[in-house]
Amino acid sequence: AQSVAQPEDQVNVAEGNPLTVKCTYSVSGNPYLFWYVQYPNRGLQFLLKYITGDNLVKGSYGFEAEFNKSQTSFHLKKPSALVSDSALYFCAVRDITNRDDKIIFGKGTRLHILP
Amino acid sequence: GAVVSQHPSWVICKSGTSVKIECRSLDFQATTMFWYRQFPKQSLMLMATSNEGSKATYEQGVEKDKFLINHASLTLSTLTVTSAHPEDSSFYICSARDSVGLAGLNEQFFGPGTRLTVL
């Protein structure tokens, strides 16, 4: 069965500093990996995805993520954090080789950007 | 393009009543739709996978008689919470998978969510 782990419940970063939100995954086949952001009382906003190709994926709002197959990781990064980046971030995985092809989410990491 | 809508965006109901939530893919066809549930400050938990014209597949621990899912067309799936109780209060998010995806990717798009409060 596929799974996603986000080891940090909360990450605090000073504005202007680089940020990293960690994610590791487990699938039997080749993973499709995603990052979503959720603001209070709102739905999910898609940030970026990895399907195949270049391991470094660039997404919305200056975010990027690096796929590392050997470490089964897909950490979200941004070179310079903004206060407006404060939100709840979800890593997700889809295993299309699985008969039950579905997107499974990590528990989420709350990002606090300190002014 | 690729917009998924949900209606209503929020609903308050009395305990014991039933509530129906609609999920529509506005500009694409979705053979498969998914229903997720999110408790406050928690992750999205997949409840069920809805396939057009067939019975939904429920995740372990989800009561299929309580959460009725109907996927009657390629653009509409409904979730009915029957005999709602306060513990059913939650944020329900649907997702629709594009049936005709580019390069076979069959992308999946998420609705804005429906907040259900049961008094």
Short mmCIF file of C-alpha atoms in Angstrom, two decimals:
data_model
loop_
_atom_site.label_atom_id
_atom_site.label_comp_id
_atom_site.label_asym_id
_atom_site.label_seq_id
_atom_site.Cartn_x
_atom_site.Cartn_y
_atom_site.Cartn_z
CA ALA A 1 0.00 0.00 0.00
CA GLN A 2 1.15 3.52 -0.75
CA SER A 3 1.88 5.99 2.04
CA VAL A 4 3.26 9.44 2.63
CA ALA A 5 5.10 10.72 5.68
CA GLN A 6 5.54 14.33 6.67
CA PRO A 7 7.71 14.11 9.78
CA GLU A 8 7.21 17.70 10.93
CA ASP A 9 3.88 18.93 12.29
CA GLN A 10 5.12 22.51 12.14
CA VAL A 11 8.01 24.39 10.61
CA ASN A 12 8.99 27.92 11.66
CA VAL A 13 11.13 30.05 9.36
CA ALA A 14 12.10 33.69 9.47
CA GLU A 15 10.97 35.79 6.55
CA GLY A 16 13.62 35.93 3.84
CA ASN A 17 15.26 32.67 4.90
CA PRO A 18 15.12 29.50 2.82
CA LEU A 19 12.49 26.96 3.80
CA THR A 20 12.21 23.19 3.50
CA VAL A 21 9.17 21.04 4.21
CA LYS A 22 10.00 17.36 4.30
CA CYS A 23 8.16 14.47 2.66
CA THR A 24 8.96 10.81 2.18
CA TYR A 25 6.83 8.27 0.37
CA SER A 26 6.33 4.58 -0.14
CA VAL A 27 4.84 2.99 -3.25
CA SER A 28 5.26 -0.31 -5.01
CA GLY A 29 5.53 1.19 -8.48
CA ASN A 30 6.64 4.50 -9.93
CA PRO A 31 5.23 7.41 -7.93
CA TYR A 32 3.43 10.50 -9.04
CA LEU A 33 4.18 13.07 -6.31
CA PHE A 34 2.38 16.28 -5.48
CA TRP A 35 2.46 19.25 -3.14
CA TYR A 36 -0.68 21.16 -2.22
CA VAL A 37 -1.22 24.18 0.02
CA GLN A 38 -4.31 24.95 2.08
CA TYR A 39 -5.15 28.30 3.59
CA PRO A 40 -7.61 28.55 6.53
CA ASN A 41 -11.17 27.51 5.63
CA ARG A 42 -10.19 27.01 2.00
CA GLY A 43 -9.77 24.08 -0.35
CA LEU A 44 -6.55 22.72 -1.75
CA GLN A 45 -4.33 24.68 -4.09
CA PHE A 46 -2.01 22.74 -6.37
CA LEU A 47 1.66 23.79 -6.08
CA LEU A 48 3.64 21.32 -8.16
CA LYS A 49 4.01 17.72 -9.23
CA TYR A 50 6.62 15.19 -10.25
CA ILE A 51 5.69 12.65 -12.91
CA THR A 52 8.93 11.86 -14.68
CA GLY A 53 12.00 13.61 -16.03
CA ASP A 54 14.04 16.25 -14.24
CA ASN A 55 14.25 15.55 -10.52
CA LEU A 56 13.93 19.24 -9.67
CA VAL A 57 10.41 20.45 -10.20
CA LYS A 58 9.43 24.10 -10.17
CA GLY A 59 5.94 25.16 -9.20
CA SER A 60 3.73 28.03 -8.21
CA TYR A 61 4.70 30.98 -5.96
CA GLY A 62 8.43 30.26 -6.25
CA PHE A 63 8.24 26.80 -4.71
CA GLU A 64 10.23 23.85 -5.96
CA ALA A 65 10.68 20.25 -4.93
CA GLU A 66 13.37 17.67 -5.52
CA PHE A 67 12.56 14.05 -6.24
CA ASN A 68 15.12 11.71 -4.72
CA LYS A 69 14.45 8.12 -5.65
CA SER A 70 17.16 6.56 -3.49
CA GLN A 71 15.90 8.37 -0.40
CA THR A 72 12.24 8.13 -1.47
CA SER A 73 11.87 11.80 -0.68
CA PHE A 74 10.16 14.79 -2.27
CA HIS A 75 11.00 17.78 -0.09
CA LEU A 76 9.40 21.15 -0.79
CA LYS A 77 11.72 24.15 -0.88
CA LYS A 78 11.73 27.88 -1.41
CA PRO A 79 14.85 30.08 -1.46
CA SER A 80 13.32 33.04 0.36
CA ALA A 81 10.20 32.70 2.52
CA LEU A 82 7.38 35.22 2.62
CA VAL A 83 4.95 35.81 5.49
CA SER A 84 2.17 35.02 3.01
CA ASP A 85 3.59 31.50 2.62
CA SER A 86 2.24 30.67 6.09
CA ALA A 87 -0.27 27.87 5.53
CA LEU A 88 -0.81 24.12 5.75
CA TYR A 89 1.15 22.08 3.22
CA PHE A 90 0.30 18.58 2.07
CA CYS A 91 2.50 16.12 0.24
CA ALA A 92 0.62 13.47 -1.73
CA VAL A 93 1.42 10.37 -3.76
CA ARG A 94 -0.36 8.48 -6.50
CA ASP A 95 0.60 4.99 -7.57
CA ILE A 96 -0.82 4.51 -11.07
CA THR A 97 0.48 0.94 -11.24
CA ASN A 98 -1.78 0.06 -8.34
CA ARG A 99 -5.20 -1.23 -9.22
CA ASP A 100 -6.63 1.17 -6.66
CA ASP A 101 -5.21 4.24 -8.38
CA LYS A 102 -5.79 7.07 -5.92
CA ILE A 103 -4.07 10.06 -4.34
CA ILE A 104 -3.07 9.60 -0.71
CA PHE A 105 -2.09 12.58 1.44
CA GLY A 106 0.43 13.05 4.20
CA LYS A 107 -0.78 14.43 7.51
CA GLY A 108 0.28 17.96 6.61
CA THR A 109 2.89 20.40 7.86
CA ARG A 110 1.97 23.82 9.16
CA LEU A 111 4.41 26.42 7.95
CA HIS A 112 4.85 29.60 10.00
CA ILE A 113 6.86 32.40 8.45
CA LEU A 114 7.95 34.83 11.11
CA PRO A 115 8.16 38.51 10.13
CA GLY B 1 -10.10 24.93 -17.49
CA ALA B 2 -10.18 21.88 -15.20
CA VAL B 3 -12.55 23.29 -12.61
CA VAL B 4 -14.33 21.21 -10.00
CA SER B 5 -17.20 22.77 -8.10
CA GLN B 6 -18.97 21.71 -4.93
CA HIS B 7 -22.38 22.69 -3.69
CA PRO B 8 -23.13 23.82 -1.12
CA SER B 9 -19.93 25.41 0.15
CA TRP B 10 -21.24 25.17 3.68
CA VAL B 11 -24.29 23.66 5.34
CA ILE B 12 -25.69 23.51 8.86
CA CYS B 13 -28.23 20.85 9.69
CA LYS B 14 -29.98 19.28 12.63
CA SER B 15 -28.95 15.93 14.00
CA GLY B 16 -30.85 13.10 12.34
CA THR B 17 -31.36 14.80 9.00
CA SER B 18 -29.68 13.90 5.70
CA VAL B 19 -27.46 16.22 3.71
CA LYS B 20 -26.50 15.95 0.05
CA ILE B 21 -23.28 17.42 -1.33
CA GLU B 22 -22.75 17.76 -5.07
CA CYS B 23 -19.45 17.60 -6.91
CA ARG B 24 -19.28 18.67 -10.54
CA SER B 25 -16.52 18.70 -13.11
CA LEU B 26 -17.32 21.82 -15.09
CA ASP B 27 -15.24 21.50 -18.22
CA PHE B 28 -14.13 17.90 -18.42
CA GLN B 29 -15.53 14.43 -18.05
CA ALA B 30 -14.68 12.42 -14.99
CA THR B 31 -15.17 8.68 -15.00
CA THR B 32 -13.77 8.58 -11.49
CA MET B 33 -14.37 10.93 -8.60
CA PHE B 34 -13.06 10.78 -5.06
CA TRP B 35 -14.48 11.95 -1.74
CA TYR B 36 -12.18 13.06 1.07
CA ARG B 37 -12.91 14.14 4.60
CA GLN B 38 -10.84 16.53 6.66
CA PHE B 39 -11.19 17.06 10.41
CA PRO B 40 -9.91 20.34 11.89
CA LYS B 41 -6.13 20.61 11.74
CA GLN B 42 -5.86 17.15 10.22
CA SER B 43 -5.09 15.61 6.87
CA LEU B 44 -7.44 14.63 4.08
CA MET B 45 -8.64 11.09 4.50
CA LEU B 46 -9.93 9.30 1.43
CA MET B 47 -13.46 8.05 2.06
CA ALA B 48 -14.41 6.47 -1.22
CA THR B 49 -13.76 6.22 -4.93
CA SER B 50 -16.78 6.87 -7.10
CA ASN B 51 -17.01 5.35 -10.57
CA GLU B 52 -19.59 6.51 -13.07
CA GLY B 53 -22.34 3.98 -13.52
CA SER B 54 -21.14 1.59 -10.84
CA LYS B 55 -20.97 1.23 -7.10
CA ALA B 56 -18.50 3.27 -5.12
CA THR B 57 -15.51 1.66 -3.47
CA TYR B 58 -15.23 2.62 0.17
CA GLU B 59 -12.07 2.80 2.23
CA GLN B 60 -11.75 0.64 5.30
CA GLY B 61 -13.72 2.00 8.22
CA VAL B 62 -16.10 4.16 6.17
CA GLU B 63 -19.76 3.23 6.56
CA LYS B 64 -21.23 2.90 3.09
CA ASP B 65 -24.80 3.01 4.39
CA LYS B 66 -24.12 6.30 6.12
CA PHE B 67 -22.21 7.98 3.32
CA LEU B 68 -24.16 7.27 0.14
CA ILE B 69 -22.36 8.04 -3.09
CA ASN B 70 -23.99 8.34 -6.48
CA HIS B 71 -22.02 8.97 -9.66
CA ALA B 72 -24.84 9.12 -12.20
CA SER B 73 -23.09 11.05 -14.94
CA LEU B 74 -19.59 11.85 -16.17
CA THR B 75 -19.73 15.28 -14.57
CA LEU B 76 -21.62 14.76 -11.32
CA SER B 77 -21.09 12.79 -8.14
CA THR B 78 -23.09 13.24 -4.97
CA LEU B 79 -22.32 12.38 -1.36
CA THR B 80 -25.29 12.04 0.98
CA VAL B 81 -24.64 11.98 4.69
CA THR B 82 -27.60 10.09 6.10
CA SER B 83 -28.93 10.59 9.63
CA ALA B 84 -26.20 13.07 10.35
CA HIS B 85 -24.75 13.39 13.83
CA PRO B 86 -22.44 16.02 15.31
CA GLU B 87 -19.44 13.73 14.83
CA ASP B 88 -20.08 13.90 11.08
CA SER B 89 -19.25 17.59 11.16
CA SER B 90 -16.25 17.98 8.92
CA PHE B 91 -14.83 19.50 5.74
CA TYR B 92 -15.67 17.31 2.74
CA ILE B 93 -13.58 17.68 -0.41
CA CYS B 94 -14.24 15.99 -3.72
CA SER B 95 -11.83 15.35 -6.52
CA ALA B 96 -12.44 14.49 -10.16
CA ARG B 97 -10.14 12.62 -12.51
CA ASP B 98 -10.04 13.69 -16.13
CA SER B 99 -11.16 10.72 -18.21
CA VAL B 100 -9.33 11.86 -21.32
CA GLY B 101 -5.98 13.01 -20.07
CA LEU B 102 -2.99 14.22 -22.01
CA ALA B 103 -0.35 11.52 -22.40
CA GLY B 104 -2.50 9.20 -20.33
CA LEU B 105 -1.86 11.09 -17.12
CA ASN B 106 -5.54 11.40 -16.21
CA GLU B 107 -5.00 14.41 -14.00
CA GLN B 108 -7.00 14.79 -10.83
CA PHE B 109 -8.51 18.10 -9.75
CA PHE B 110 -9.95 19.12 -6.38
CA GLY B 111 -13.09 20.98 -5.46
CA PRO B 112 -13.17 23.87 -2.96
CA GLY B 113 -14.74 21.78 -0.21
CA THR B 114 -18.01 21.75 1.73
CA ARG B 115 -18.10 22.48 5.43
CA LEU B 116 -20.78 20.47 7.20
CA THR B 117 -21.87 21.37 10.71
CA VAL B 118 -24.36 19.11 12.43
CA LEU B 119 -26.08 20.59 15.45
#
